[in-house]
Amino acid sequence: MPSSRGLLVITCVLALDLMTSACPSSGPTPDLLSLVTGRCLQFSTFLNPAAMCDVTTRRQNCSEMADLFISAFAFQDVCNISISRYDEFLEATNHWIPADKSVFWEGVYDFVHLYTEMGKRAITLEDTLTGYMIDRLRFCADPGQPSGIGGPSTHPCPSFEETDGCPWNAEFAFWTAASQNFASKARGTVSIMLNASADVAFPPNSFFAQWELPHLKAGEVSEANILLVHTPGHAVKETCQGPSITDLKRRLATKNISATCRENPRDVLWLLCWEDPSHTECREIISDDTNAASVGKSCLSVLSTLVMLTGIFLIVHISQTTP
Amino acid sequence: MPSSRGLLVITCVLALDLMTSACPSSGPTPDLLSLVTGRCLQFSTFLNPAAMCDVTTRRQNCSEMADLFISAFAFQDVCNISISRYDEFLEATNHWIPADKSVFWEGVYDFVHLYTEMGKRAITLEDTLTGYMIDRLRFCADPGQPSGIGGPSTHPCPSFEETDGCPWNAEFAFWTAASQNFASKARGTVSIMLNASADVAFPPNSFFAQWELPHLKAGEVSEANILLVHTPGHAVKETCQGPSITDLKRRLATKNISATCRENPRDVLWLLCWEDPSHTECREIISDDTNAASVGKSCLSVLSTLVMLTGIFLIVHISQTTP
């Protein structure tokens, strides 16, 4: 899923006539076809060639895949795109996902993608070809444009977060279709990374709750590791015993998926603190061994001195009291 | 610079007629123009839009930049490409690099790019637009092809590591030009990340030694932090006092660049151990605080017991000896 950071509007106010497309804007991502094609080539040539080197079936090339994506929403009704229009694109970009590697998430976009290391450690939707090609893109249908898709003059170009009055816009329909598809392919143990500093760690209206969780297959997914992440320095608003986590566990149980929940487990905390070691919580970890070791050393030296003094005292005492 | 991993040859032996370009091969990277264009769009739209949103000058667009790259070596003499042919591409992809952020490296491709977080924490050549667009690509001139560049039938397509008898091939000329250019732009404090497990951490024939170090500007670069990285579990073959590091410090000193050297500093070791916590060295760190804390706790409890017993002994002794 795209980050909401992608929606940040930075207005370049100077020399607008000289501004290039590289200046961030809130409109549709420019050069969509080239960007999507390039990402597909990057994924299949460098990031995960093994997944794409499928010698038994004829796979569409990246240019064909990019065309399938665009044609799913080009010239369509801006707010009423059927999710099934993305079927061909999902089929074309489909590849095998190893069991026990799928990660679902909500509210931790930056961190979860640092954590999965581009699919090396674990796999989010955005680490698959489908998600990688579309991640953070802004796009919409615009039947008024020659290309049929949103361009610089398209206002508004509703995002997946802007569904009020425009429920099935191109972005929302895509992420719904892709999320359902990704969830339905999960096998074995899945991870669910949620934000403990959000008001509700497992919001019932999130993509995960609405389009992924219901599509996890009972019998195929046996276990869920819930990872509650909180950035050091931020308030913890929900723990593993919190109401929304309890709700999540209950929903998993109806699918016979057993759940464990951990709050900032060590590998998560390590990475968070590596990213930003300035917070007290991190200073405690970083200095823990130094502090504890120095306490240990001081204590041992006091102890040995005391033992020695007691020994001397006893020897002197015994020698004095011996008749 | 590209990783030597990129040269890994995996032979797909089955159903060759159905094989797609996604199967890794040792030849030139397919779809070079689309890939380079897509990477440029990815960089300027998502990875570092601030660097590219230059409102005072007209910047070439990504398609033009990709063309400049290809035309630098297309139809040229395969083994004799002048580095100045890349000048226009370097100029077009040039952007500001903040002082104190430049990182040079040798023998630590994977780790250094995990460490810099795509330019967020620090900046290698591959985190700049110039390097990002070309990183890990295989390319060469081939005047016999309609496009003038290496295609599937081009054998051999010499890489930057294959300069024997082909000294100035397209890759070698590019990385030489880009390295010189990157080094000449460094300001303030630079970092130099080297591999302590390599036979020689600072090899005199490396790109860094040959094309970057000589182009660091005396007076502009004031300090160098040498980071000697060794992967836990691998032998340490060179320390900060080793002969090649001494040589490096001497070369830096001739430019009035003062140097510090650290072996696996804490943030480096943390990230290494986060990546692979299985080695003894990492288990020691991970359990350090637990161990030290438990030693401290045990010691304190023995100490307090001893103090208590001594107190009781003294009270009893004094009460007995008091007339």
Tab-separated table of N, CA and C in Angstrom, chain A residues 178-287:
chain	number	residue	atom	x	y	z
A	178	ALA	N	-5.485	-5.940	-5.036
A	178	ALA	CA	-4.139	-6.455	-4.760
A	178	ALA	C	-4.045	-7.010	-3.339
A	179	SER	N	-4.707	-6.353	-2.387
A	179	SER	CA	-4.671	-6.804	-0.990
A	179	SER	C	-5.368	-8.152	-0.835
A	180	GLN	N	-6.539	-8.272	-1.446
A	180	GLN	CA	-7.280	-9.542	-1.388
A	180	GLN	C	-6.441	-10.671	-1.973
A	181	ASN	N	-5.850	-10.383	-3.122
A	181	ASN	CA	-5.051	-11.374	-3.831
A	181	ASN	C	-3.827	-11.802	-3.011
A	182	PHE	N	-3.144	-10.812	-2.422
A	182	PHE	CA	-1.949	-11.086	-1.614
A	182	PHE	C	-2.314	-11.942	-0.401
A	183	ALA	N	-3.408	-11.576	0.265
A	183	ALA	CA	-3.825	-12.316	1.465
A	183	ALA	C	-4.203	-13.755	1.114
A	184	SER	N	-4.852	-13.921	-0.019
A	184	SER	CA	-5.329	-15.270	-0.372
A	184	SER	C	-4.166	-16.210	-0.699
A	185	LYS	N	-2.974	-15.649	-0.960
A	185	LYS	CA	-1.820	-16.491	-1.292
A	185	LYS	C	-0.963	-16.861	-0.081
A	186	ALA	N	-1.259	-16.275	1.090
A	186	ALA	CA	-0.432	-16.530	2.281
A	186	ALA	C	-0.582	-17.968	2.764
A	187	ARG	N	0.537	-18.533	3.220
A	187	ARG	CA	0.555	-19.911	3.720
A	187	ARG	C	1.381	-19.977	5.009
A	188	GLY	N	1.022	-20.904	5.903
A	188	GLY	CA	1.829	-21.128	7.108
A	188	GLY	C	1.657	-20.030	8.144
A	189	THR	N	2.793	-19.519	8.630
A	189	THR	CA	2.756	-18.463	9.647
A	189	THR	C	2.838	-17.097	8.977
A	190	VAL	N	1.952	-16.208	9.344
A	190	VAL	CA	2.025	-14.844	8.814
A	190	VAL	C	2.415	-13.886	9.939
A	191	SER	N	2.982	-12.744	9.553
A	191	SER	CA	3.263	-11.696	10.534
A	191	SER	C	2.322	-10.529	10.283
A	192	ILE	N	1.945	-9.870	11.365
A	192	ILE	CA	1.059	-8.705	11.255
A	192	ILE	C	1.703	-7.587	12.062
A	193	MET	N	2.211	-6.577	11.374
A	193	MET	CA	2.908	-5.499	12.076
A	193	MET	C	1.982	-4.293	12.217
A	194	LEU	N	1.757	-3.894	13.463
A	194	LEU	CA	0.818	-2.796	13.726
A	194	LEU	C	1.486	-1.720	14.577
A	195	ASN	N	0.887	-0.537	14.569
A	195	ASN	CA	1.475	0.619	15.232
A	195	ASN	C	0.867	0.826	16.624
A	196	ALA	N	1.689	0.583	17.651
A	196	ALA	CA	1.208	0.697	19.032
A	196	ALA	C	0.961	2.146	19.423
A	197	SER	N	1.484	3.087	18.636
A	197	SER	CA	1.292	4.506	18.959
A	197	SER	C	0.091	5.103	18.242
A	198	ALA	N	-0.551	4.311	17.382
A	198	ALA	CA	-1.774	4.797	16.736
A	198	ALA	C	-2.910	4.720	17.756
A	199	ASP	N	-3.944	5.544	17.561
A	199	ASP	CA	-5.066	5.518	18.503
A	199	ASP	C	-5.643	4.112	18.594
A	200	VAL	N	-5.762	3.477	17.425
A	200	VAL	CA	-6.226	2.089	17.384
A	200	VAL	C	-5.223	1.311	16.538
A	201	ALA	N	-4.566	0.326	17.122
A	201	ALA	CA	-3.515	-0.399	16.396
A	201	ALA	C	-4.101	-1.204	15.234
A	202	PHE	N	-5.284	-1.763	15.448
A	202	PHE	CA	-5.945	-2.561	14.405
A	202	PHE	C	-7.280	-1.904	14.056
A	203	PRO	N	-7.236	-0.856	13.211
A	203	PRO	CA	-8.475	-0.131	12.915
A	203	PRO	C	-9.377	-0.970	12.008
A	204	PRO	N	-10.659	-1.062	12.346
A	204	PRO	CA	-11.557	-1.936	11.582
A	204	PRO	C	-11.781	-1.475	10.141
A	205	ASN	N	-11.437	-0.204	9.852
A	205	ASN	CA	-11.637	0.279	8.480
A	205	ASN	C	-10.344	0.287	7.661
A	206	SER	N	-9.293	-0.367	8.184
A	206	SER	CA	-8.021	-0.389	7.456
A	206	SER	C	-8.080	-1.383	6.300
A	207	PHE	N	-7.159	-1.224	5.337
A	207	PHE	CA	-7.066	-2.202	4.248
A	207	PHE	C	-6.840	-3.598	4.811
A	208	PHE	N	-5.999	-3.693	5.828
A	208	PHE	CA	-5.721	-5.007	6.398
A	208	PHE	C	-6.991	-5.648	6.949
A	209	ALA	N	-7.742	-4.870	7.740
A	209	ALA	CA	-8.951	-5.427	8.366
A	209	ALA	C	-10.027	-5.748	7.333
A	210	GLN	N	-10.151	-4.870	6.333
A	210	GLN	CA	-11.261	-5.034	5.390
A	210	GLN	C	-10.980	-5.998	4.247
A	211	TRP	N	-9.745	-5.951	3.729
A	211	TRP	CA	-9.494	-6.667	2.474
A	211	TRP	C	-8.451	-7.772	2.558
A	212	GLU	N	-7.710	-7.812	3.663
A	212	GLU	CA	-6.690	-8.861	3.768
A	212	GLU	C	-7.123	-9.946	4.755
A	213	LEU	N	-7.361	-9.533	5.990
A	213	LEU	CA	-7.752	-10.501	7.019
A	213	LEU	C	-8.890	-11.427	6.567
A	214	PRO	N	-9.968	-10.889	5.959
A	214	PRO	CA	-11.059	-11.793	5.554
A	214	PRO	C	-10.636	-12.778	4.465
A	215	HIS	N	-9.526	-12.492	3.773
A	215	HIS	CA	-9.102	-13.361	2.669
A	215	HIS	C	-7.975	-14.322	3.041
A	216	LEU	N	-7.527	-14.275	4.301
A	216	LEU	CA	-6.573	-15.294	4.765
A	216	LEU	C	-7.325	-16.612	4.763
A	217	LYS	N	-6.682	-17.657	4.248
A	217	LYS	CA	-7.411	-18.914	4.099
A	217	LYS	C	-7.280	-19.811	5.330
A	218	ALA	N	-8.415	-20.090	5.948
A	218	ALA	CA	-8.429	-21.031	7.072
A	218	ALA	C	-7.873	-22.360	6.565
A	219	GLY	N	-7.002	-22.977	7.348
A	219	GLY	CA	-6.418	-24.245	6.910
A	219	GLY	C	-5.097	-24.037	6.185
A	220	GLU	N	-4.941	-22.918	5.524
A	220	GLU	CA	-3.680	-22.623	4.825
A	220	GLU	C	-2.769	-21.783	5.718
A	221	VAL	N	-3.378	-20.828	6.427
A	221	VAL	CA	-2.619	-20.023	7.389
A	221	VAL	C	-2.893	-20.596	8.769
A	222	SER	N	-1.821	-21.007	9.467
A	222	SER	CA	-2.017	-21.696	10.739
A	222	SER	C	-1.737	-20.801	11.941
A	223	GLU	N	-0.905	-19.795	11.739
A	223	GLU	CA	-0.431	-19.027	12.887
A	223	GLU	C	-0.200	-17.578	12.479
A	224	ALA	N	-0.405	-16.666	13.426
A	224	ALA	CA	-0.132	-15.249	13.157
A	224	ALA	C	0.717	-14.665	14.276
A	225	ASN	N	1.834	-14.044	13.894
A	225	ASN	CA	2.660	-13.325	14.866
A	225	ASN	C	2.315	-11.853	14.781
A	226	ILE	N	1.675	-11.340	15.799
A	226	ILE	CA	1.363	-9.909	15.802
A	226	ILE	C	2.562	-9.170	16.399
A	227	LEU	N	3.078	-8.204	15.656
A	227	LEU	CA	4.219	-7.414	16.126
A	227	LEU	C	3.722	-5.994	16.377
A	228	LEU	N	3.672	-5.609	17.633
A	228	LEU	CA	3.210	-4.255	17.964
A	228	LEU	C	4.424	-3.347	18.057
A	229	VAL	N	4.537	-2.443	17.099
A	229	VAL	CA	5.720	-1.584	17.016
A	229	VAL	C	5.409	-0.214	17.587
A	230	HIS	N	6.270	0.263	18.462
A	230	HIS	CA	6.132	1.688	18.781
A	230	HIS	C	7.485	2.365	18.702
A	231	THR	N	7.486	3.485	18.004
A	231	THR	CA	8.717	4.237	17.816
A	231	THR	C	9.146	4.811	19.159
A	232	PRO	N	10.407	4.568	19.562
A	232	PRO	CA	10.880	5.126	20.826
A	232	PRO	C	10.599	6.624	20.890
A	233	GLY	N	10.116	7.079	22.021
A	233	GLY	CA	9.803	8.498	22.173
A	233	GLY	C	8.333	8.799	21.919
A	234	HIS	N	7.627	7.859	21.285
A	234	HIS	CA	6.194	8.064	21.054
A	234	HIS	C	5.396	7.321	22.133
A	235	ALA	N	4.224	7.846	22.430
A	235	ALA	CA	3.385	7.221	23.451
A	235	ALA	C	2.908	5.851	22.980
A	236	VAL	N	2.808	4.917	23.920
A	236	VAL	CA	2.208	3.619	23.596
A	236	VAL	C	0.718	3.740	23.877
A	237	LYS	N	-0.088	3.608	22.832
A	237	LYS	CA	-1.531	3.759	23.020
A	237	LYS	C	-2.244	2.414	23.065
A	238	GLU	N	-1.567	1.388	22.560
A	238	GLU	CA	-2.197	0.065	22.641
A	238	GLU	C	-1.138	-1.007	22.889
A	239	THR	N	-1.466	-1.934	23.785
A	239	THR	CA	-0.564	-3.040	24.092
A	239	THR	C	-1.173	-4.329	23.537
A	240	CYS	N	-0.471	-5.439	23.765
A	240	CYS	CA	-0.972	-6.733	23.292
A	240	CYS	C	-2.299	-7.116	23.946
A	241	GLN	N	-2.597	-6.457	25.091
A	241	GLN	CA	-3.871	-6.751	25.765
A	241	GLN	C	-4.956	-5.743	25.389
A	242	GLY	N	-4.623	-4.810	24.507
A	242	GLY	CA	-5.557	-3.745	24.137
A	242	GLY	C	-6.788	-4.267	23.414
A	243	PRO	N	-7.834	-3.425	23.354
A	243	PRO	CA	-9.111	-3.878	22.793
A	243	PRO	C	-9.046	-4.262	21.311
A	244	SER	N	-8.290	-3.507	20.500
A	244	SER	CA	-8.315	-3.832	19.071
A	244	SER	C	-7.489	-5.087	18.784
A	245	ILE	N	-6.447	-5.319	19.592
A	245	ILE	CA	-5.651	-6.542	19.413
A	245	ILE	C	-6.482	-7.761	19.832
A	246	THR	N	-7.250	-7.582	20.889
A	246	THR	CA	-8.143	-8.654	21.334
A	246	THR	C	-9.149	-8.984	20.228
A	247	ASP	N	-9.664	-7.928	19.598
A	247	ASP	CA	-10.597	-8.107	18.478
A	247	ASP	C	-9.912	-8.861	17.329
A	248	LEU	N	-8.677	-8.459	17.019
A	248	LEU	CA	-7.926	-9.121	15.940
A	248	LEU	C	-7.726	-10.607	16.236
A	249	LYS	N	-7.331	-10.907	17.482
A	249	LYS	CA	-7.108	-12.314	17.866
A	249	LYS	C	-8.392	-13.124	17.729
A	250	ARG	N	-9.499	-12.485	18.101
A	250	ARG	CA	-10.790	-13.155	18.014
A	250	ARG	C	-11.113	-13.472	16.548
A	251	ARG	N	-10.861	-12.482	15.673
A	251	ARG	CA	-11.152	-12.703	14.249
A	251	ARG	C	-10.254	-13.804	13.672
A	252	LEU	N	-8.995	-13.827	14.119
A	252	LEU	CA	-8.080	-14.874	13.645
A	252	LEU	C	-8.555	-16.243	14.133
A	253	ALA	N	-9.021	-16.269	15.385
A	253	ALA	CA	-9.459	-17.544	15.977
A	253	ALA	C	-10.613	-18.163	15.195
A	254	THR	N	-11.483	-17.315	14.633
A	254	THR	CA	-12.617	-17.859	13.863
A	254	THR	C	-12.133	-18.599	12.619
A	255	LYS	N	-10.870	-18.325	12.210
A	255	LYS	CA	-10.287	-19.038	11.074
A	255	LYS	C	-9.318	-20.121	11.555
A	256	ASN	N	-9.384	-20.432	12.848
A	256	ASN	CA	-8.457	-21.405	13.440
A	256	ASN	C	-6.997	-20.997	13.282
A	257	ILE	N	-6.763	-19.683	13.286
A	257	ILE	CA	-5.375	-19.196	13.225
A	257	ILE	C	-4.984	-18.784	14.636
A	258	SER	N	-3.989	-19.487	15.197
A	258	SER	CA	-3.556	-19.130	16.546
A	258	SER	C	-2.680	-17.887	16.469
A	259	ALA	N	-2.743	-17.050	17.499
A	259	ALA	CA	-2.015	-15.781	17.442
A	259	ALA	C	-1.112	-15.583	18.645
A	260	THR	N	0.077	-15.031	18.387
A	260	THR	CA	0.939	-14.558	19.462
A	260	THR	C	1.084	-13.059	19.242
A	261	CYS	N	1.394	-12.338	20.305
A	261	CYS	CA	1.566	-10.891	20.151
A	261	CYS	C	2.783	-10.458	20.958
A	262	ARG	N	3.657	-9.687	20.338
A	262	ARG	CA	4.837	-9.175	21.044
A	262	ARG	C	4.946	-7.671	20.826
A	263	GLU	N	5.357	-6.967	21.875
A	263	GLU	CA	5.513	-5.506	21.784
A	263	GLU	C	6.985	-5.183	21.582
A	264	ASN	N	7.303	-4.478	20.520
A	264	ASN	CA	8.697	-4.146	20.183
A	264	ASN	C	9.666	-5.283	20.507
A	265	PRO	N	9.512	-6.455	19.866
A	265	PRO	CA	10.483	-7.520	20.130
A	265	PRO	C	11.895	-7.034	19.790
A	266	ARG	N	12.879	-7.728	20.345
A	266	ARG	CA	14.248	-7.231	20.304
A	266	ARG	C	14.732	-6.820	18.905
A	267	ASP	N	14.455	-7.648	17.877
A	267	ASP	CA	14.969	-7.288	16.545
A	267	ASP	C	14.302	-6.027	16.006
A	268	VAL	N	13.029	-5.837	16.368
A	268	VAL	CA	12.319	-4.624	15.959
A	268	VAL	C	12.914	-3.412	16.678
A	269	LEU	N	13.090	-3.544	17.999
A	269	LEU	CA	13.615	-2.432	18.791
A	269	LEU	C	15.027	-2.065	18.340
A	270	TRP	N	15.820	-3.070	18.049
A	270	TRP	CA	17.182	-2.827	17.563
A	270	TRP	C	17.174	-1.964	16.322
A	271	LEU	N	16.311	-2.323	15.380
A	271	LEU	CA	16.285	-1.595	14.117
A	271	LEU	C	15.745	-0.182	14.334
A	272	LEU	N	14.730	-0.055	15.195
A	272	LEU	CA	14.181	1.267	15.509
A	272	LEU	C	15.264	2.148	16.128
A	273	CYS	N	16.040	1.563	17.037
A	273	CYS	CA	17.065	2.338	17.744
A	273	CYS	C	18.273	2.599	16.847
A	274	TRP	N	18.524	1.687	15.924
A	274	TRP	CA	19.605	1.931	14.970
A	274	TRP	C	19.237	3.149	14.131
A	275	GLU	N	17.954	3.228	13.767
A	275	GLU	CA	17.457	4.345	12.965
A	275	GLU	C	17.537	5.655	13.725
A	276	ASP	N	17.175	5.634	15.000
A	276	ASP	CA	17.161	6.862	15.787
A	276	ASP	C	17.521	6.536	17.231
A	277	PRO	N	18.825	6.584	17.543
A	277	PRO	CA	19.268	6.153	18.875
A	277	PRO	C	19.101	7.216	19.947
A	278	SER	N	18.484	8.364	19.619
A	278	SER	CA	18.502	9.493	20.557
A	278	SER	C	17.528	9.347	21.722
A	279	HIS	N	16.547	8.457	21.597
A	279	HIS	CA	15.534	8.396	22.657
A	279	HIS	C	15.995	7.599	23.876
A	280	THR	N	15.443	7.983	25.022
A	280	THR	CA	15.813	7.383	26.304
A	280	THR	C	15.789	5.856	26.228
A	281	GLU	N	14.691	5.350	25.671
A	281	GLU	CA	14.508	3.907	25.543
A	281	GLU	C	15.713	3.251	24.850
A	282	CYS	N	16.241	3.938	23.837
A	282	CYS	CA	17.375	3.398	23.086
A	282	CYS	C	18.664	3.576	23.862
A	283	ARG	N	18.787	4.742	24.505
A	283	ARG	CA	20.007	4.972	25.286
A	283	ARG	C	20.129	3.901	26.360
A	284	GLU	N	18.969	3.505	26.905
A	284	GLU	CA	18.989	2.455	27.930
A	284	GLU	C	19.529	1.149	27.365
A	285	ILE	N	19.072	0.806	26.158
A	285	ILE	CA	19.541	-0.441	25.546
A	285	ILE	C	21.017	-0.349	25.223
A	286	ILE	N	21.370	0.774	24.561
A	286	ILE	CA	22.749	0.924	24.113
A	286	ILE	C	23.702	0.912	25.291
A	287	SER	N	23.285	1.597	26.401
A	287	SER	CA	24.219	1.704	27.516
A	287	SER	C	24.019	0.588	28.533
